[in-house]
């Protein structure tokens, strides 16, 4: 294990930022810490880095205890490096000097710098100073510099958040290659679930200072442990219902329920992609049908806004995500079938 975090809690005054975190990170892996603003992501990274004094719990890096109540190894003595949102490049040094400084006096320094420059694609602006670089270029230099330290663990705190979408994809892709080719491990902080899925082997989902779920992107997406995790991947349709006869009624029809007792109140999460639509010639008189309010073309996919009536004739506004070439006109009738892989039922 490159990192073990044990019983880590942290408060600012009487504000609890982290509550009893426990997790490990395997060698050569990329882990995302995913959660909303204020859930404690940066606090966690700063404690692992040694920038924030630990209050309770233990941190082991490469099996070596680096922090507990009576020990706090300074950042420069830990086998880590970090990139924060503001990059923090040395303003008085050129790009080359920034990278060279980070490489220190390593025996293989020349070769290492050449490799890092090549991998981070910073060849074209080696003589420039940070203030004359674009955001994307500064990002690359910050990554190059953090890699030149040859860390066992790289900590990236929302490093991509200021970049435009195309540049972001390109730099995320290059960062992945960089980390993999140097056989480092990395923790990437993000509040974007898609970014977390794309980047990492494992996702740690946090909310309000606690770890809500740890798993592979596939596990988190298809087996979310609660309503919060299920709602992380874009918008959802959520209905309140009750288990009766191993199923529950929703405005989109009856859904089978496993492992929950009769009379249990539940929240039913139906992802837009669970709702498959079929154009009908005339309105259908059953709950598994709707009237289209609007169809929004998004390229590969389309979002269909529609209303459905429940059993008591109350109207519900529903979003369905379908293939981009299916764009039913306003006021048309559609029948609904549901893909249970994208439906989650939680006790309420
Ligand atoms: P963001 O995504 O907005 O950066 P985060 O998930 O990284 O948020 P933290 O920055 O770790 O969250 O903050 C966790 C909680 O601790 C928040 O409620 C925050 O207001 C509080 N907090 C963080 N730093 C301090 C500080 N130095 N003093 C007091 N409270 C703090």
Short mmCIF file of C-alpha atoms and ligand atoms in Angstrom, two decimals:
data_model
loop_
_atom_site.label_atom_id
_atom_site.label_comp_id
_atom_site.label_asym_id
_atom_site.label_seq_id
_atom_site.Cartn_x
_atom_site.Cartn_y
_atom_site.Cartn_z
CA UNK A 1 0.00 0.00 0.00
CA UNK A 2 1.30 3.46 -0.85
CA UNK A 3 -1.12 5.15 1.56
CA UNK A 4 -3.00 4.08 4.68
CA UNK A 5 -5.31 6.53 6.39
CA UNK A 6 -6.56 5.34 9.76
CA UNK A 7 -9.26 6.87 11.97
CA UNK A 8 -8.59 10.35 10.65
CA UNK A 9 -10.75 13.11 12.12
CA UNK A 10 -10.24 16.86 11.90
CA UNK A 11 -12.03 20.00 13.09
CA UNK A 12 -11.63 23.73 12.61
CA UNK A 13 -12.80 25.13 15.98
CA UNK A 14 -16.12 23.40 16.57
CA UNK A 15 -16.64 22.78 12.83
CA UNK A 16 -15.99 19.09 12.08
CA UNK A 17 -14.32 18.79 8.66
CA UNK A 18 -13.40 15.05 8.67
CA UNK A 19 -15.02 12.31 10.71
CA UNK A 20 -13.18 9.00 11.18
CA UNK A 21 -11.85 8.34 7.65
CA UNK A 22 -10.32 4.93 6.96
CA UNK A 23 -8.95 3.85 3.58
CA UNK A 24 -5.88 2.54 1.77
CA UNK A 25 -4.45 3.15 -1.68
CA UNK A 26 -2.60 0.42 -3.57
CA UNK A 27 0.71 1.01 -5.36
CA UNK A 28 0.41 2.24 -8.97
CA UNK A 29 -3.20 3.27 -8.73
CA UNK A 30 -5.16 6.44 -9.36
CA UNK A 31 -7.85 7.28 -6.85
CA UNK A 32 -10.39 10.09 -7.04
CA UNK A 33 -11.83 11.82 -4.01
CA UNK A 34 -15.28 12.95 -5.15
CA UNK A 35 -17.67 15.17 -3.26
CA UNK A 36 -19.39 18.56 -3.13
CA UNK A 37 -17.81 21.79 -2.00
CA UNK A 38 -17.07 21.82 1.72
CA UNK A 39 -17.14 18.03 2.22
CA UNK A 40 -13.50 17.97 3.40
CA UNK A 41 -11.55 16.99 0.26
CA UNK A 42 -8.90 19.70 0.53
CA UNK A 43 -8.50 19.17 4.27
CA UNK A 44 -7.82 15.48 3.62
CA UNK A 45 -5.22 16.24 0.92
CA UNK A 46 -3.50 18.89 3.08
CA UNK A 47 -3.21 16.46 6.00
CA UNK A 48 -1.77 13.71 3.75
CA UNK A 49 0.69 16.27 2.34
CA UNK A 50 1.69 17.46 5.81
CA UNK A 51 0.50 21.03 5.18
CA UNK A 52 -2.11 20.72 7.92
CA UNK A 53 -1.26 19.28 11.33
CA UNK A 54 -3.08 16.05 12.06
CA UNK A 55 -5.36 16.14 15.14
CA UNK A 56 -6.34 12.49 15.48
CA UNK A 57 -5.67 9.32 13.52
CA UNK A 58 -2.66 8.07 11.59
CA UNK A 59 -1.19 8.46 8.10
CA UNK A 60 1.22 5.89 6.65
CA UNK A 61 3.03 6.61 3.37
CA UNK A 62 4.70 3.61 1.78
CA UNK A 63 4.15 1.77 5.10
CA UNK A 64 6.03 4.47 7.04
CA UNK A 65 4.15 6.34 9.76
CA UNK A 66 4.35 10.03 8.78
CA UNK A 67 1.68 11.57 11.00
CA UNK A 68 -0.16 10.90 14.21
CA UNK A 69 -0.99 12.94 17.31
CA UNK A 70 2.67 13.29 18.29
CA UNK A 71 4.40 13.10 14.89
CA UNK A 72 4.07 15.33 11.83
CA UNK A 73 6.76 14.72 9.22
CA UNK A 74 7.17 17.95 7.17
CA UNK A 75 5.95 17.87 3.54
CA UNK A 76 9.48 17.79 2.05
CA UNK A 77 10.28 14.60 3.96
CA UNK A 78 7.24 12.76 2.61
CA UNK A 79 7.45 10.81 -0.71
CA UNK A 80 4.76 12.98 -2.24
CA UNK A 81 4.22 16.01 -4.42
CA UNK A 82 1.10 18.04 -5.02
CA UNK A 83 -0.56 20.32 -7.52
CA UNK A 84 -3.21 22.69 -6.26
CA UNK A 85 -5.71 24.71 -8.25
CA UNK A 86 -3.51 27.82 -8.24
CA UNK A 87 -0.42 25.89 -9.54
CA UNK A 88 1.99 27.94 -7.34
CA UNK A 89 4.86 28.00 -9.86
CA UNK A 90 7.97 29.99 -8.92
CA UNK A 91 7.33 33.32 -10.72
CA UNK A 92 11.01 34.33 -10.94
CA UNK A 93 12.06 31.06 -12.64
CA UNK A 94 11.56 30.01 -16.25
CA UNK A 95 9.63 26.85 -17.03
CA UNK A 96 12.90 24.93 -17.39
CA UNK A 97 14.21 26.30 -14.09
CA UNK A 98 10.96 25.44 -12.31
CA UNK A 99 11.23 21.82 -13.48
CA UNK A 100 14.97 21.61 -12.88
CA UNK A 101 14.57 22.95 -9.34
CA UNK A 102 11.99 20.26 -8.59
CA UNK A 103 14.32 17.52 -9.86
CA UNK A 104 16.81 18.65 -7.15
CA UNK A 105 20.10 16.87 -7.20
CA UNK A 106 18.90 13.45 -8.33
CA UNK A 107 21.61 11.25 -9.86
CA UNK A 108 19.64 10.85 -13.09
CA UNK A 109 18.62 14.52 -13.17
CA UNK A 110 19.37 15.32 -16.84
CA UNK A 111 17.59 12.25 -18.14
CA UNK A 112 14.69 12.73 -15.73
CA UNK A 113 14.15 16.36 -16.81
CA UNK A 114 14.21 15.37 -20.49
CA UNK A 115 11.65 12.64 -19.85
CA UNK A 116 9.35 14.90 -17.86
CA UNK A 117 9.56 17.71 -20.46
CA UNK A 118 8.68 15.23 -23.17
CA UNK A 119 5.80 13.57 -21.28
CA UNK A 120 4.24 16.82 -20.03
CA UNK A 121 4.62 18.39 -23.50
CA UNK A 122 6.21 21.61 -22.27
CA UNK A 123 9.06 21.72 -24.86
CA UNK A 124 7.69 24.82 -26.61
CA UNK A 125 7.83 27.21 -23.69
CA UNK A 126 10.84 26.15 -21.63
CA UNK A 127 12.36 29.68 -21.64
CA UNK A 128 9.15 31.48 -20.68
CA UNK A 129 8.19 32.76 -17.23
CA UNK A 130 4.93 31.54 -15.63
CA UNK A 131 3.11 34.91 -15.96
CA UNK A 132 3.40 34.75 -19.76
CA UNK A 133 1.80 31.28 -20.02
CA UNK A 134 -1.86 30.40 -20.62
CA UNK A 135 -3.81 28.53 -17.93
CA UNK A 136 -3.38 25.23 -19.78
CA UNK A 137 0.37 25.76 -20.19
CA UNK A 138 0.79 26.64 -16.51
CA UNK A 139 -1.15 23.48 -15.71
CA UNK A 140 1.28 21.39 -17.74
CA UNK A 141 4.29 23.02 -16.06
CA UNK A 142 2.80 22.42 -12.61
CA UNK A 143 2.28 18.75 -13.50
CA UNK A 144 5.80 18.48 -14.95
CA UNK A 145 7.27 20.01 -11.83
CA UNK A 146 5.34 17.74 -9.48
CA UNK A 147 6.39 14.68 -11.48
CA UNK A 148 10.06 15.77 -11.58
CA UNK A 149 10.16 15.23 -7.82
CA UNK A 150 9.59 11.52 -8.64
CA UNK A 151 6.97 11.19 -5.93
CA UNK A 152 5.54 7.85 -4.89
CA UNK A 153 2.22 9.63 -4.44
CA UNK A 154 1.00 12.62 -6.41
CA UNK A 155 -1.78 14.74 -4.90
CA UNK A 156 -3.86 16.74 -7.37
CA UNK A 157 -6.43 19.09 -5.83
CA UNK A 158 -8.97 20.10 -8.51
CA UNK A 159 -6.13 20.91 -10.91
CA UNK A 160 -8.32 20.89 -14.00
CA UNK A 161 -11.23 22.98 -12.82
CA UNK A 162 -10.24 26.26 -14.49
CA UNK A 163 -9.61 24.81 -17.94
CA UNK A 164 -12.05 24.84 -20.83
CA UNK A 165 -13.60 21.48 -21.66
CA UNK A 166 -11.44 20.45 -24.65
CA UNK A 167 -8.18 21.47 -23.02
CA UNK A 168 -9.31 19.77 -19.84
CA UNK A 169 -9.86 16.44 -21.66
CA UNK A 170 -6.48 16.68 -23.36
CA UNK A 171 -4.60 17.50 -20.14
CA UNK A 172 -6.46 14.86 -18.11
CA UNK A 173 -5.54 12.31 -20.76
CA UNK A 174 -1.88 13.38 -20.73
CA UNK A 175 -1.83 13.39 -16.94
CA UNK A 176 -3.06 9.80 -16.88
CA UNK A 177 -0.27 8.73 -19.26
CA UNK A 178 2.23 10.67 -17.20
CA UNK A 179 1.25 9.01 -13.93
CA UNK A 180 1.09 5.54 -15.49
CA UNK A 181 4.41 5.82 -17.27
CA UNK A 182 6.22 6.93 -14.12
CA UNK A 183 4.64 4.17 -12.01
CA UNK A 184 3.46 6.65 -9.39
CA UNK A 185 0.15 6.61 -7.59
CA UNK A 186 -2.13 9.61 -7.49
CA UNK A 187 -5.05 11.03 -5.58
CA UNK A 188 -7.16 13.42 -7.64
CA UNK A 189 -9.68 15.65 -5.91
CA UNK A 190 -12.74 16.50 -7.97
CA UNK A 191 -16.40 17.38 -7.62
CA UNK A 192 -17.12 16.07 -11.10
CA UNK A 193 -18.30 12.44 -11.16
CA UNK A 194 -17.55 11.92 -14.85
CA UNK A 195 -14.01 13.20 -14.37
CA UNK A 196 -13.59 10.82 -11.41
CA UNK A 197 -14.81 7.87 -13.50
CA UNK A 198 -12.53 8.75 -16.40
CA UNK A 199 -9.45 9.29 -14.26
CA UNK A 200 -9.42 6.66 -11.61
CA UNK A 201 -9.43 2.97 -10.73
CA UNK A 202 -11.12 3.70 -7.42
CA UNK A 203 -13.45 6.48 -6.31
CA UNK A 204 -13.79 7.61 -2.70
CA UNK A 205 -17.13 9.39 -2.38
CA UNK A 206 -17.28 11.92 0.45
CA UNK A 207 -20.12 13.96 1.89
CA UNK A 208 -20.11 16.17 4.98
CA UNK A 209 -16.74 14.96 6.24
CA UNK A 210 -17.39 11.24 5.97
CA UNK A 211 -16.65 8.57 3.35
CA UNK A 212 -19.99 7.49 1.92
CA UNK A 213 -18.71 4.81 -0.46
CA UNK A 214 -15.45 3.45 -1.86
CA UNK A 215 -15.48 1.45 -5.07
CA UNK A 216 -14.55 1.14 -8.72
CA UNK A 217 -16.30 3.56 -11.09
CA UNK A 218 -18.52 0.63 -12.19
CA UNK A 219 -19.51 -0.22 -8.60
CA UNK A 220 -20.25 3.39 -7.69
CA UNK A 221 -22.34 3.88 -10.85
CA UNK A 222 -24.30 0.62 -10.78
CA UNK A 223 -24.42 -0.09 -7.02
CA UNK A 224 -24.66 3.27 -5.27
CA UNK A 225 -25.17 2.82 -1.53
CA UNK A 226 -27.58 5.72 -1.05
CA UNK A 227 -29.60 8.44 -2.70
CA UNK A 228 -26.70 10.89 -2.56
CA UNK A 229 -24.29 8.60 -4.46
CA UNK A 230 -26.99 7.65 -6.97
CA UNK A 231 -27.60 11.34 -7.67
CA UNK A 232 -23.92 12.15 -8.35
CA UNK A 233 -23.98 11.19 -12.01
CA UNK A 234 -26.16 13.92 -13.46
CA UNK A 235 -29.78 14.64 -12.82
CA UNK A 236 -32.22 11.97 -11.75
CA UNK A 237 -35.97 11.43 -11.44
CA UNK A 238 -36.78 10.76 -7.77
CA UNK A 239 -40.12 9.47 -6.49
CA UNK A 240 -41.33 8.60 -3.01
CA UNK A 241 -43.18 5.34 -2.73
CA UNK A 242 -43.89 2.36 -0.46
CA UNK A 243 -43.09 -1.34 -0.84
CA UNK A 244 -46.24 -3.40 -1.30
CA UNK A 245 -46.07 -7.00 -2.48
CA UNK A 246 -42.34 -6.81 -3.34
CA UNK A 247 -42.87 -3.85 -5.65
CA UNK A 248 -43.51 -0.14 -5.54
CA UNK A 249 -45.66 2.10 -7.67
CA UNK A 250 -44.16 5.14 -9.44
CA UNK A 251 -45.61 7.50 -12.05
CA UNK A 252 -43.65 5.43 -14.58
CA UNK A 253 -45.22 2.17 -13.51
CA UNK A 254 -44.65 -0.65 -11.03
CA UNK A 255 -41.05 -1.54 -10.13
CA UNK A 256 -39.91 -4.77 -8.49
CA UNK A 257 -38.20 -4.43 -5.10
CA UNK A 258 -35.71 -6.93 -3.72
CA UNK A 259 -34.48 -7.08 -0.13
CA UNK A 260 -36.85 -4.56 1.44
CA UNK A 261 -39.82 -5.46 3.64
CA UNK A 262 -43.45 -4.69 2.90
CA UNK A 263 -44.67 -1.24 4.02
CA UNK A 264 -41.16 0.20 3.90
CA UNK A 265 -41.20 3.81 2.65
CA UNK A 266 -38.68 4.24 -0.16
CA UNK A 267 -37.05 6.75 -2.48
CA UNK A 268 -36.96 5.50 -6.05
CA UNK A 269 -34.20 6.96 -8.22
CA UNK A 270 -34.76 6.56 -11.95
CA UNK A 271 -31.93 7.83 -14.11
CA UNK A 272 -33.00 9.55 -17.35
CA UNK A 273 -31.16 6.83 -19.29
CA UNK A 274 -33.40 4.18 -17.65
CA UNK A 275 -36.44 5.56 -19.45
CA UNK A 276 -36.80 4.13 -22.97
CA UNK A 277 -39.43 5.79 -25.14
CA UNK A 278 -41.58 4.70 -28.05
CA UNK A 279 -43.58 7.12 -30.16
CA UNK A 280 -47.31 6.28 -30.11
CA UNK A 281 -49.98 7.40 -32.60
CA UNK A 282 -52.47 8.38 -29.88
CA UNK A 283 -52.28 8.94 -26.10
CA UNK A 284 -52.23 5.74 -24.03
CA UNK A 285 -54.35 5.45 -20.94
CA UNK A 286 -51.85 3.80 -18.63
CA UNK A 287 -49.16 5.10 -16.27
CA UNK A 288 -46.35 3.86 -18.51
CA UNK A 289 -46.87 6.66 -20.99
CA UNK A 290 -46.30 10.38 -21.26
CA UNK A 291 -46.80 13.53 -23.29
CA UNK A 292 -43.70 15.23 -24.69
CA UNK A 293 -43.14 18.80 -23.48
CA UNK A 294 -39.85 19.40 -25.27
CA UNK A 295 -37.01 17.48 -26.95
CA UNK A 296 -33.49 18.85 -26.51
CA UNK A 297 -30.88 17.67 -28.99
CA UNK A 298 -27.42 17.18 -27.37
CA UNK A 299 -25.52 15.51 -30.22
CA UNK A 300 -25.06 11.85 -29.29
CA UNK A 301 -28.01 11.99 -26.94
CA UNK A 302 -31.25 13.92 -26.43
CA UNK A 303 -33.14 14.87 -23.29
CA UNK A 304 -36.89 14.47 -23.61
CA UNK A 305 -38.97 16.50 -21.16
CA UNK A 306 -42.38 14.99 -20.65
CA UNK A 307 -45.28 14.79 -18.26
CA UNK A 308 -46.76 11.57 -16.96
CA UNK A 309 -49.84 11.09 -14.83
CA UNK A 310 -49.72 8.88 -11.75
CA UNK A 311 -52.55 6.64 -10.56
CA UNK A 312 -54.23 9.57 -8.80
CA UNK A 313 -53.98 11.65 -11.97
CA UNK A 314 -51.28 13.95 -10.54
CA UNK A 315 -48.89 15.23 -13.20
CA UNK A 316 -45.11 14.62 -12.91
CA UNK A 317 -42.35 16.23 -14.98
CA UNK A 318 -39.90 13.56 -16.15
CA UNK A 319 -36.60 13.66 -18.03
CA UNK A 320 -35.60 10.81 -20.31
CA UNK A 321 -32.19 10.49 -21.99
CA UNK A 322 -32.34 8.80 -25.38
CA UNK A 323 -30.27 8.50 -28.56
CA UNK A 324 -29.74 11.89 -30.23
CA UNK A 325 -31.66 10.84 -33.33
CA UNK A 326 -34.91 10.29 -31.39
CA UNK A 327 -36.60 13.68 -31.13
CA UNK A 328 -40.35 13.30 -30.70
CA UNK A 329 -42.31 16.50 -31.45
CA UNK A 330 -44.00 18.55 -28.73
CA UNK A 331 -47.35 17.15 -27.51
CA UNK A 332 -46.71 13.71 -29.03
CA UNK A 333 -47.47 10.59 -27.01
CA UNK A 334 -44.75 8.21 -25.92
CA UNK A 335 -44.88 4.87 -24.15
CA UNK A 336 -42.23 4.09 -21.54
CA UNK A 337 -40.23 0.98 -20.76
CA UNK A 338 -37.70 0.96 -17.93
CA UNK A 339 -34.15 -0.41 -17.76
CA UNK A 340 -33.79 -1.68 -14.19
CA UNK A 341 -29.99 -1.36 -14.27
CA UNK A 342 -30.47 2.39 -13.88
CA UNK A 343 -33.11 2.29 -11.16
CA UNK A 344 -32.22 2.35 -7.45
CA UNK A 345 -34.48 1.97 -4.45
CA UNK A 346 -33.43 3.17 -1.00
CA UNK A 347 -35.27 2.98 2.33
CA UNK A 348 -36.47 6.39 3.46
P1 LIG B 1 -14.02 22.77 -1.94
O1 LIG B 1 -14.39 21.76 -2.97
O2 LIG B 1 -14.95 23.97 -1.92
O3 LIG B 1 -12.58 23.15 -1.95
P2 LIG B 1 -13.60 20.82 0.15
O4 LIG B 1 -14.42 19.60 -0.03
O5 LIG B 1 -12.19 20.76 -0.30
O6 LIG B 1 -14.32 22.07 -0.51
P3 LIG B 1 -12.54 21.71 2.67
O7 LIG B 1 -11.85 22.89 2.05
O8 LIG B 1 -11.69 20.60 3.13
O9 LIG B 1 -13.68 21.16 1.71
O10 LIG B 1 -13.42 22.24 3.89
C1 LIG B 1 -14.15 21.37 4.75
C2 LIG B 1 -14.91 22.21 5.77
O11 LIG B 1 -13.99 22.83 6.67
C3 LIG B 1 -15.71 23.36 5.15
O12 LIG B 1 -16.90 23.51 5.89
C4 LIG B 1 -14.83 24.56 5.32
O13 LIG B 1 -15.60 25.74 5.43
C5 LIG B 1 -14.10 24.26 6.61
N1 LIG B 1 -12.74 24.82 6.60
C6 LIG B 1 -11.76 24.52 5.72
N2 LIG B 1 -10.61 25.18 6.02
C7 LIG B 1 -10.88 25.92 7.13
C8 LIG B 1 -10.12 26.81 7.93
N3 LIG B 1 -8.83 27.06 7.67
N4 LIG B 1 -10.73 27.37 8.99
C9 LIG B 1 -12.02 27.10 9.27
N5 LIG B 1 -12.80 26.27 8.56
C10 LIG B 1 -12.24 25.68 7.50
#
